[in-house]
Amino acid sequence: MELEKKYSCLTKNRLVINRSVNVDKNYQETLEAYLEDLHRVIRCECHSYVTSCDIVDSTAVVEGKSEICLTYTNADGELLYTEFIEDFTEKTALDSLSEFAFVVGDISDKYTNFRVINQRRIDIHTSFCLNLKVYDKISCPCVNECDGSRLNSYSVKEQNVQNYILRKLEIDEEFPIPDNSNGIKRVFCYDINPCVTDSKAIKDKIFIKVKVDTKVLYTDNDNKTCCAKYTFDVSKICDISGIDENSKCFIKINEGSLFVKAKSCADDTGGRIELYGDIYACITVVNEIDSTIVTDGYIVGYQVENNYSSYVCSKKCDDLTVKKNERLTLKINSEIKSVLDLSLKINECVCKNKKIIIQISFRLMYTNAEGKTEFFEEIKELEHSVENADMLCAVAEIKSYDYNIVSDYSVDVNLNYEIISAMAVQEEIRVLSDILCDDNVVKAPALTLYFAKTGERLWDIAKSFSSDIDLIKKENELTDDKLESNKIIVIPGL
């Protein structure tokens, strides 16, 4: 029997590769000629970040930079600072992909070691984890119309990761030091904490506004350690093809390469600080898809042969927004006399085994009992359970924190942070991809009694007897599609 049929295609982007690659880099750095000799290293820290990621010939090509921040003392014990910037390219072979595939590349810093070669040179080893997520377009054929057939279908709203984009936001700020400071001699450390405060998507564009909290440590003309704090906003309109006002954009801000300079006034009674460089907005675009899925079909009175395909449906559920407070303790190796600065950075936010895991780096600069400046770093992991759903993407931001010195060797940190995540329930569904019918008629009696059990679906009963589900409902005065108790069902013949 020739059947007139129409087909649809269930199409979306699916995560096909989720891979982590450990990367180790070795750098040999030499101080610029204008810098004073290195006597003792206080802090040698490296953060790496992605500037571009793409797929070329089934290879993930990730380009990025490593910024090495070095705080040290000269022979007179004065604090100094410099930075080094190194470019890198990482290539990872991937399985065969379509032309629609795209890659999400992110970096989690692990550790940095150093060795002082002489007063002008330092060798640095840094290690980070390159996290790659590859999405590719998948298509599943599905019958959506067939003459004379009964089709079992339902509508579902799905979440779909549509795209991933990196955009650079440039920074160029200048701000004064506090009024009670006796000028500014040298900057020896800085920290920023960027948070997205506003975003709005329209047709093919998105507006992003970021608040940047800045702390700069410096010495004044009396060689006293001081701190200048400054908050500013940076915003940008980014072009992103394919988004509109209904798109949801999850934005993570990565620190790029920043440079801090001290600018003394002519009379040396005050000064200003210049901050310039860039940060990166990592934008994951999630859209909603209205899908109609046909799972089964038959033709009343005839024998049919069905073909099925497997389709992973990402059923939309409520997005997750969690605001949390944590009190954590840092155990320091040497006695603390005073804290110069505490800074926090989120290294990673991932979902594993139904838990969102956030990795935070705590960096403490302090003076010890002998009055020497020391640096301490510790990485801690925080967990949040996610029940009955899967995380498509997530962003975590540090909103605020403070600390208390609770003993000579420990500091308590009170931390407020927020998690925002797109959630979905992943379910593998059997989809009707084709229905075939010959001329063989199903011979059925005029009336059949069927002893149905609790939980049976009327669709399955009707299909097995090649009957009509609506007639079965009418004959047995039923309204629900699933039986709530054992029941004798009358099956009308056709």
Coordinates of C-alpha atoms in Angstrom, one line a residue:
M1 CA 0.0 0.0 0.0
E2 CA 1.4 3.3 -1.0
L3 CA 1.2 5.9 1.8
E4 CA 1.4 9.6 1.5
K5 CA 3.8 10.8 4.2
K6 CA 5.4 13.9 5.4
Y7 CA 8.6 14.0 7.4
S8 CA 10.2 16.5 9.7
C9 CA 13.7 16.7 11.0
L10 CA 14.6 17.1 14.7
T11 CA 17.7 19.2 14.6
K12 CA 19.8 20.7 17.4
N13 CA 23.4 21.1 18.6
R14 CA 24.6 18.2 20.8
L15 CA 27.7 17.9 23.0
V16 CA 29.7 15.3 21.1
I17 CA 33.1 15.7 22.8
N18 CA 33.9 16.7 26.3
R19 CA 37.7 16.5 26.9
S20 CA 40.3 17.9 29.3
V21 CA 43.9 18.2 28.2
N22 CA 46.7 18.9 30.7
V23 CA 49.1 21.5 29.3
D24 CA 52.6 22.3 30.7
K25 CA 54.6 25.3 29.7
N26 CA 58.2 26.3 30.4
Y27 CA 59.3 29.9 30.0
Q28 CA 62.6 31.6 30.5
E29 CA 62.2 35.3 31.4
T30 CA 64.7 38.1 31.7
L31 CA 64.1 41.4 33.5
E32 CA 64.0 44.5 31.4
A33 CA 67.1 46.7 31.5
Y34 CA 65.3 49.4 33.4
L35 CA 64.2 47.1 36.2
E36 CA 66.3 46.6 39.4
D37 CA 67.9 43.2 40.1
L38 CA 65.9 40.4 41.6
H39 CA 66.9 39.6 45.2
R40 CA 64.0 37.6 46.6
V41 CA 60.8 36.4 44.9
I42 CA 57.6 37.1 46.9
R43 CA 55.0 36.0 44.4
C44 CA 55.3 34.3 41.0
E45 CA 51.9 33.6 39.6
C46 CA 50.7 32.8 36.1
H47 CA 47.2 32.9 34.7
S48 CA 46.4 31.6 31.2
Y49 CA 43.4 32.5 29.1
V50 CA 41.9 31.8 25.7
T51 CA 41.8 34.5 23.0
S52 CA 40.3 32.4 20.2
C53 CA 39.1 28.8 19.6
D54 CA 38.1 27.2 16.3
I55 CA 37.9 23.9 14.5
V56 CA 40.1 23.6 11.4
D57 CA 40.3 20.3 9.5
S58 CA 38.9 18.2 12.4
T59 CA 41.4 19.8 14.8
A60 CA 40.5 22.1 17.7
V61 CA 42.9 25.1 17.5
V62 CA 43.0 27.1 20.7
E63 CA 45.1 30.3 20.9
G64 CA 45.8 32.1 24.1
K65 CA 48.2 34.0 26.4
S66 CA 49.9 33.4 29.7
E67 CA 50.4 36.4 31.9
I68 CA 53.2 35.9 34.5
C69 CA 53.0 38.3 37.5
L70 CA 56.1 38.7 39.5
T71 CA 56.5 40.5 42.8
Y72 CA 60.0 40.6 44.2
T73 CA 62.4 42.6 46.3
N74 CA 65.6 44.3 45.4
A75 CA 68.8 44.3 47.5
D76 CA 67.4 47.0 49.8
G77 CA 64.2 45.0 50.5
E78 CA 62.0 47.3 48.5
L79 CA 59.0 45.7 46.8
L80 CA 58.8 45.7 43.0
Y81 CA 56.6 44.3 40.3
T82 CA 56.8 43.2 36.6
E83 CA 54.9 41.0 34.2
F84 CA 55.7 38.9 31.2
I85 CA 53.3 37.9 28.4
E86 CA 53.6 34.7 26.4
D87 CA 51.5 33.5 23.5
F88 CA 50.6 29.8 23.0
T89 CA 48.7 27.7 20.5
E90 CA 47.3 24.3 21.4
K91 CA 46.0 21.8 18.8
T92 CA 43.8 18.8 19.6
A93 CA 42.8 16.2 17.0
L94 CA 39.0 15.5 17.0
D95 CA 36.8 12.9 15.4
S96 CA 35.1 13.6 12.1
L97 CA 32.7 16.5 12.5
S98 CA 30.2 18.4 10.3
E99 CA 30.8 21.9 9.0
F100 CA 28.4 23.2 11.7
A101 CA 30.5 22.0 14.7
F102 CA 32.0 24.6 17.1
V103 CA 34.2 24.3 20.1
V104 CA 34.1 25.9 23.6
G105 CA 37.6 26.3 25.1
D106 CA 38.3 27.2 28.7
I107 CA 41.3 27.1 30.9
S108 CA 41.7 26.1 34.6
D109 CA 45.1 27.2 36.1
K110 CA 46.7 24.5 38.2
Y111 CA 50.0 25.6 39.6
T112 CA 53.2 27.7 38.8
N113 CA 56.7 26.9 39.9
F114 CA 59.8 29.0 39.4
R115 CA 63.6 28.8 39.7
V116 CA 65.8 31.9 40.0
I117 CA 68.8 31.5 37.7
N118 CA 70.5 34.8 38.6
Q119 CA 69.5 38.4 39.5
R120 CA 68.2 39.1 36.0
R121 CA 66.7 35.7 34.9
I122 CA 64.0 33.5 36.2
D123 CA 62.7 30.1 34.8
I124 CA 59.0 29.4 35.1
H125 CA 57.0 26.2 34.8
T126 CA 53.2 26.6 34.7
S127 CA 50.5 24.0 34.3
F128 CA 46.9 24.4 33.3
C129 CA 44.0 22.2 32.2
L130 CA 42.5 23.0 28.8
N131 CA 38.8 22.1 28.8
L132 CA 37.2 21.5 25.4
K133 CA 33.5 21.0 24.6
V134 CA 32.6 20.3 21.0
Y135 CA 29.1 20.7 19.8
D136 CA 27.8 19.5 16.5
K137 CA 24.5 19.6 14.7
I138 CA 22.6 16.3 14.8
S139 CA 19.5 15.6 12.7
C140 CA 16.9 12.8 13.3
P141 CA 14.2 12.2 10.7
C142 CA 10.7 11.8 12.0
V143 CA 7.3 11.0 10.4
N144 CA 4.9 13.8 11.2
E145 CA 2.0 13.0 8.8
C146 CA 0.8 9.7 7.2
D147 CA -2.6 9.2 5.5
G148 CA -4.9 6.9 7.4
S149 CA -2.6 6.4 10.3
R150 CA -2.7 6.9 14.0
L151 CA 0.4 8.7 15.2
N152 CA 1.5 9.0 18.9
S153 CA 3.1 12.4 19.3
Y154 CA 3.7 15.0 21.9
S155 CA 5.2 18.5 22.1
V156 CA 8.2 19.4 24.2
K157 CA 10.3 22.5 24.8
E158 CA 14.0 21.8 24.5
Q159 CA 17.1 23.8 25.5
N160 CA 19.8 24.0 22.8
V161 CA 23.3 25.4 23.1
Q162 CA 23.3 27.5 19.9
N163 CA 26.7 29.1 19.8
Y164 CA 29.8 30.2 21.8
I165 CA 31.6 33.5 21.2
L166 CA 34.7 35.2 22.7
R167 CA 34.7 39.0 22.7
K168 CA 37.5 41.3 24.0
L169 CA 36.6 44.3 26.2
E170 CA 39.3 46.9 26.4
I171 CA 40.2 48.7 29.6
D172 CA 41.8 52.1 29.9
E173 CA 41.3 53.7 33.4
E174 CA 43.1 56.2 35.6
F175 CA 42.2 56.9 39.2
P176 CA 43.7 58.7 42.2
I177 CA 45.4 57.2 45.2
P178 CA 43.8 57.8 48.7
D179 CA 44.2 61.3 50.1
N180 CA 46.0 60.0 53.2
S181 CA 48.8 58.4 51.1
N182 CA 52.1 60.2 50.8
G183 CA 52.5 59.9 47.1
I184 CA 53.1 56.7 45.2
K185 CA 56.5 55.2 44.6
R186 CA 56.0 51.7 43.2
V187 CA 53.1 49.3 42.4
F188 CA 53.9 45.8 43.5
C189 CA 50.6 43.9 43.2
Y190 CA 47.1 44.3 41.8
D191 CA 43.8 42.4 41.6
I192 CA 40.5 42.7 39.8
N193 CA 37.1 41.1 40.2
P194 CA 34.9 41.6 37.2
C195 CA 31.1 40.8 37.4
V196 CA 28.4 41.1 34.7
T197 CA 25.8 43.6 35.9
D198 CA 23.7 43.9 32.8
S199 CA 23.2 42.2 29.4
K200 CA 20.5 42.5 26.8
A201 CA 20.2 40.5 23.5
I202 CA 18.5 41.9 20.4
K203 CA 18.6 40.9 16.8
D204 CA 22.2 39.7 16.0
K205 CA 23.6 41.9 18.9
I206 CA 24.2 41.8 22.6
F207 CA 24.9 44.6 25.1
I208 CA 27.2 43.6 28.0
K209 CA 28.0 45.7 31.0
V210 CA 30.7 44.6 33.5
K211 CA 31.5 46.1 36.9
V212 CA 35.2 45.8 37.7
D213 CA 36.4 46.0 41.3
T214 CA 40.1 46.9 41.4
K215 CA 42.7 46.8 44.2
V216 CA 46.2 48.0 43.7
L217 CA 49.0 47.6 46.3
Y218 CA 51.8 50.1 46.2
T219 CA 54.5 51.7 48.4
D220 CA 54.4 55.4 49.1
N221 CA 57.3 57.9 49.4
D222 CA 57.9 56.7 52.9
N223 CA 58.1 53.1 51.7
K224 CA 54.9 52.3 53.5
T225 CA 52.6 49.7 52.0
C226 CA 49.3 51.2 50.8
C227 CA 46.2 50.0 49.0
A228 CA 44.0 51.9 46.4
K229 CA 40.6 50.6 45.6
Y230 CA 38.6 51.7 42.5
T231 CA 35.4 50.5 40.8
F232 CA 34.5 51.2 37.2
D233 CA 32.2 49.9 34.5
V234 CA 33.1 48.7 31.0
S235 CA 30.5 47.9 28.4
K236 CA 30.4 46.8 24.8
I237 CA 27.9 45.9 22.1
C238 CA 28.9 42.7 20.4
D239 CA 27.7 41.3 17.1
I240 CA 26.5 37.7 17.3
S241 CA 24.7 36.3 14.3
G242 CA 21.5 34.4 15.0
I243 CA 20.6 35.7 18.4
D244 CA 17.5 37.7 19.3
E245 CA 15.7 39.0 22.3
N246 CA 14.5 35.5 23.2
S247 CA 18.1 34.1 23.4
K248 CA 19.6 33.4 26.8
C249 CA 23.3 34.4 27.1
F250 CA 25.4 33.0 29.9
I251 CA 28.5 35.3 30.2
K252 CA 31.7 34.4 31.9
I253 CA 34.4 37.2 32.2
N254 CA 38.0 36.1 32.0
E255 CA 40.8 38.4 33.0
G256 CA 43.1 39.1 30.1
S257 CA 46.4 40.9 30.2
L258 CA 46.4 44.0 32.4
F259 CA 49.1 46.6 33.1
V260 CA 49.3 48.9 36.1
K261 CA 51.5 52.0 36.2
A262 CA 52.1 54.5 39.0
K263 CA 51.9 58.2 38.0
S264 CA 53.5 60.6 40.5
C265 CA 52.4 64.2 40.7
A266 CA 55.0 66.9 40.3
D267 CA 55.1 67.8 44.0
D268 CA 55.2 64.2 45.1
T269 CA 52.3 64.7 47.5
G270 CA 49.9 62.6 45.6
G271 CA 49.7 60.4 42.5
R272 CA 47.5 58.4 40.2
I273 CA 47.3 54.9 39.0
E274 CA 46.9 53.9 35.4
L275 CA 45.2 50.6 34.5
Y276 CA 44.9 49.4 30.9
G277 CA 44.6 46.1 29.0
D278 CA 41.7 43.8 28.3
I279 CA 39.2 41.3 29.7
Y280 CA 37.3 38.7 27.7
A281 CA 33.6 38.0 27.6
C282 CA 33.0 34.2 27.0
I283 CA 29.4 34.0 25.8
T284 CA 27.4 30.8 25.6
V285 CA 24.1 31.3 23.7
V286 CA 21.2 29.0 24.7
N287 CA 17.9 29.1 22.8
E288 CA 14.6 27.2 23.3
I289 CA 13.2 24.8 20.6
D290 CA 9.6 23.7 20.3
S291 CA 9.8 20.1 19.1
T292 CA 7.0 17.8 18.1
I293 CA 8.1 14.2 18.5
V294 CA 6.3 11.3 17.0
T295 CA 7.2 8.1 18.8
D296 CA 4.9 5.5 17.3
G297 CA 2.3 4.9 14.6
Y298 CA 0.0 2.3 13.0
I299 CA -2.8 2.0 10.5
V300 CA -6.1 0.7 11.8
G301 CA -6.9 -2.7 10.3
Y302 CA -3.6 -3.2 8.5
Q303 CA -0.3 -4.8 9.4
V304 CA 2.6 -2.2 9.5
E305 CA 6.3 -2.3 9.7
N306 CA 7.9 0.6 11.6
N307 CA 11.4 2.0 11.6
Y308 CA 12.7 3.9 14.6
S309 CA 15.6 6.1 15.4
S310 CA 17.1 7.2 18.7
Y311 CA 17.0 10.9 19.7
V312 CA 18.3 12.5 22.9
C313 CA 15.9 15.1 24.0
S314 CA 17.0 18.0 26.2
K315 CA 13.8 18.8 28.0
K316 CA 13.8 22.4 29.3
C317 CA 13.5 22.9 33.0
D318 CA 13.9 25.9 35.2
D319 CA 17.3 27.5 35.0
L320 CA 19.3 27.4 38.2
T321 CA 20.2 30.5 40.2
V322 CA 21.9 29.9 43.5
K323 CA 23.3 32.5 45.9
K324 CA 25.5 31.0 48.5
N325 CA 27.6 32.0 51.5
E326 CA 30.6 29.9 52.7
R327 CA 33.0 30.3 55.6
L328 CA 36.4 28.8 54.8
T329 CA 39.6 28.7 56.7
L330 CA 43.1 29.2 55.2
K331 CA 46.0 27.5 57.1
I332 CA 49.2 29.5 56.7
N333 CA 52.7 28.0 57.0
S334 CA 54.3 30.9 58.8
E335 CA 53.1 33.3 61.5
I336 CA 50.9 36.2 60.3
K337 CA 51.6 39.7 61.5
S338 CA 49.3 41.6 59.1
V339 CA 47.4 40.9 55.9
L340 CA 48.3 43.1 53.0
D341 CA 45.8 41.7 50.6
L342 CA 43.5 38.8 50.0
S343 CA 42.2 38.1 46.5
L344 CA 40.0 35.3 45.1
K345 CA 39.6 33.9 41.6
I346 CA 37.2 31.3 40.2
N347 CA 39.4 28.8 38.2
E348 CA 36.6 26.4 37.1
C349 CA 32.9 25.8 37.2
V350 CA 31.9 22.3 36.0
C351 CA 29.2 19.7 36.5
K352 CA 30.2 16.2 37.6
N353 CA 28.0 13.4 38.9
K354 CA 25.0 15.7 39.5
K355 CA 27.1 18.3 41.3
I356 CA 28.2 21.7 40.3
I357 CA 31.9 22.0 41.3
I358 CA 33.5 25.4 41.7
Q359 CA 37.3 25.7 42.0
I360 CA 38.4 28.9 43.7
S361 CA 42.0 30.1 44.2
F362 CA 42.7 32.0 47.4
R363 CA 45.7 34.3 47.3
L364 CA 47.0 35.9 50.4
M365 CA 49.8 38.5 50.7
Y366 CA 50.9 39.2 54.2
T367 CA 53.8 40.2 56.5
N368 CA 55.3 37.5 58.8
A369 CA 56.5 37.9 62.4
E370 CA 59.9 39.1 61.0
G371 CA 58.2 41.8 59.0
K372 CA 59.0 40.2 55.6
T373 CA 56.4 40.1 52.9
E374 CA 55.1 36.6 52.0
F375 CA 52.7 35.1 49.6
F376 CA 50.3 32.1 50.1
E377 CA 48.0 30.4 47.7
E378 CA 45.5 27.6 48.1
I379 CA 42.8 26.2 45.8
K380 CA 39.6 25.0 47.3
E381 CA 36.6 23.3 45.8
L382 CA 33.0 24.0 46.6
E383 CA 30.1 21.8 45.6
H384 CA 26.4 22.3 45.0
S385 CA 24.1 19.3 44.3
V386 CA 21.9 19.3 41.2
E387 CA 19.0 16.9 41.4
N388 CA 17.0 15.4 38.5
A389 CA 18.6 17.6 35.8
D390 CA 21.7 18.1 33.8
M391 CA 23.8 21.3 33.4
L392 CA 24.1 22.6 29.9
C393 CA 26.4 25.6 30.9
A394 CA 27.0 27.5 34.0
V395 CA 28.6 30.7 35.2
A396 CA 29.9 31.4 38.8
E397 CA 30.8 34.8 40.1
I398 CA 32.2 36.1 43.4
K399 CA 30.0 38.8 44.7
S400 CA 31.8 39.8 47.9
Y401 CA 34.1 38.5 50.6
D402 CA 35.9 39.5 53.7
Y403 CA 38.3 37.9 56.2
N404 CA 39.4 37.7 59.8
I405 CA 42.7 36.7 61.3
V406 CA 41.6 34.0 63.8
S407 CA 45.1 32.9 64.9
D408 CA 48.7 33.4 64.1
Y409 CA 48.5 30.8 61.4
S410 CA 44.9 30.9 60.1
V411 CA 42.5 33.3 58.3
D412 CA 38.8 32.8 58.0
V413 CA 37.2 33.9 54.8
N414 CA 33.5 34.8 54.5
L415 CA 32.5 34.3 50.8
N416 CA 29.4 35.2 48.9
Y417 CA 29.0 33.8 45.4
E418 CA 26.4 33.1 42.8
I419 CA 25.8 30.3 40.3
I420 CA 23.6 30.7 37.1
S421 CA 23.1 27.7 35.0
A422 CA 21.0 26.5 32.0
M423 CA 19.4 23.2 33.0
A424 CA 17.8 20.4 31.0
V425 CA 16.6 16.8 31.5
Q426 CA 18.4 14.6 29.1
E427 CA 16.2 11.7 27.9
E428 CA 16.8 9.2 25.1
I429 CA 13.6 8.8 23.0
R430 CA 12.6 6.3 20.3
V431 CA 11.4 8.3 17.3
L432 CA 9.2 7.0 14.5
S433 CA 11.4 7.5 11.4
D434 CA 9.2 5.6 8.9
I435 CA 6.0 3.6 8.7
L436 CA 5.5 1.0 6.0
C437 CA 2.2 -0.9 5.2
D438 CA 1.4 -3.8 2.9
D439 CA -2.1 -5.0 1.9
N440 CA -2.4 -7.6 4.7
V441 CA -5.5 -6.9 6.6
V442 CA -5.6 -7.6 10.3
K443 CA -8.5 -9.9 11.0
A444 CA -10.1 -9.0 14.3
P445 CA -13.4 -10.1 16.0
A446 CA -16.3 -7.6 16.2
L447 CA -15.7 -7.4 20.0
T448 CA -12.8 -8.4 22.3
L449 CA -12.5 -8.3 26.0
Y450 CA -9.0 -7.5 27.3
F451 CA -7.8 -7.8 30.9
A452 CA -5.7 -4.6 31.2
K453 CA -3.3 -4.1 34.1
T454 CA -2.5 -1.0 36.1
G455 CA -0.2 1.4 34.2
E456 CA -0.9 0.1 30.7
R457 CA -1.3 2.8 28.0
L458 CA -4.4 2.8 25.9
W459 CA -2.2 3.6 22.9
D460 CA -0.3 0.3 23.3
I461 CA -3.6 -1.6 23.7
A462 CA -5.2 0.0 20.6
K463 CA -2.1 -0.7 18.5
S464 CA -1.8 -4.3 19.5
F465 CA -5.4 -4.9 18.4
S466 CA -5.2 -2.6 15.4
S467 CA -8.1 -0.7 16.8
D468 CA -8.9 3.0 17.3
I469 CA -7.9 4.6 20.6
D470 CA -10.8 7.1 20.6
L471 CA -13.4 4.4 20.1
I472 CA -11.8 2.4 23.0
K473 CA -12.1 5.5 25.2
K474 CA -15.7 6.0 24.2
E475 CA -16.7 2.4 24.6
N476 CA -15.2 2.2 28.1
E477 CA -15.9 5.7 29.2
L478 CA -12.2 6.5 29.8
T479 CA -10.5 9.9 29.7
D480 CA -6.9 9.1 30.8
D481 CA -4.4 7.6 28.4
K482 CA -3.0 5.4 31.2
L483 CA -4.9 3.0 33.4
E484 CA -4.9 3.6 37.1
S485 CA -6.1 0.2 38.1
N486 CA -6.7 -3.3 36.7
K487 CA -9.6 -3.2 34.3
I488 CA -11.5 -5.2 31.7
I489 CA -11.4 -3.3 28.5
V490 CA -13.8 -3.7 25.6
I491 CA -12.0 -3.6 22.3
P492 CA -14.4 -2.7 19.4
G493 CA -13.5 -4.3 16.1
L494 CA -13.3 -2.3 12.9

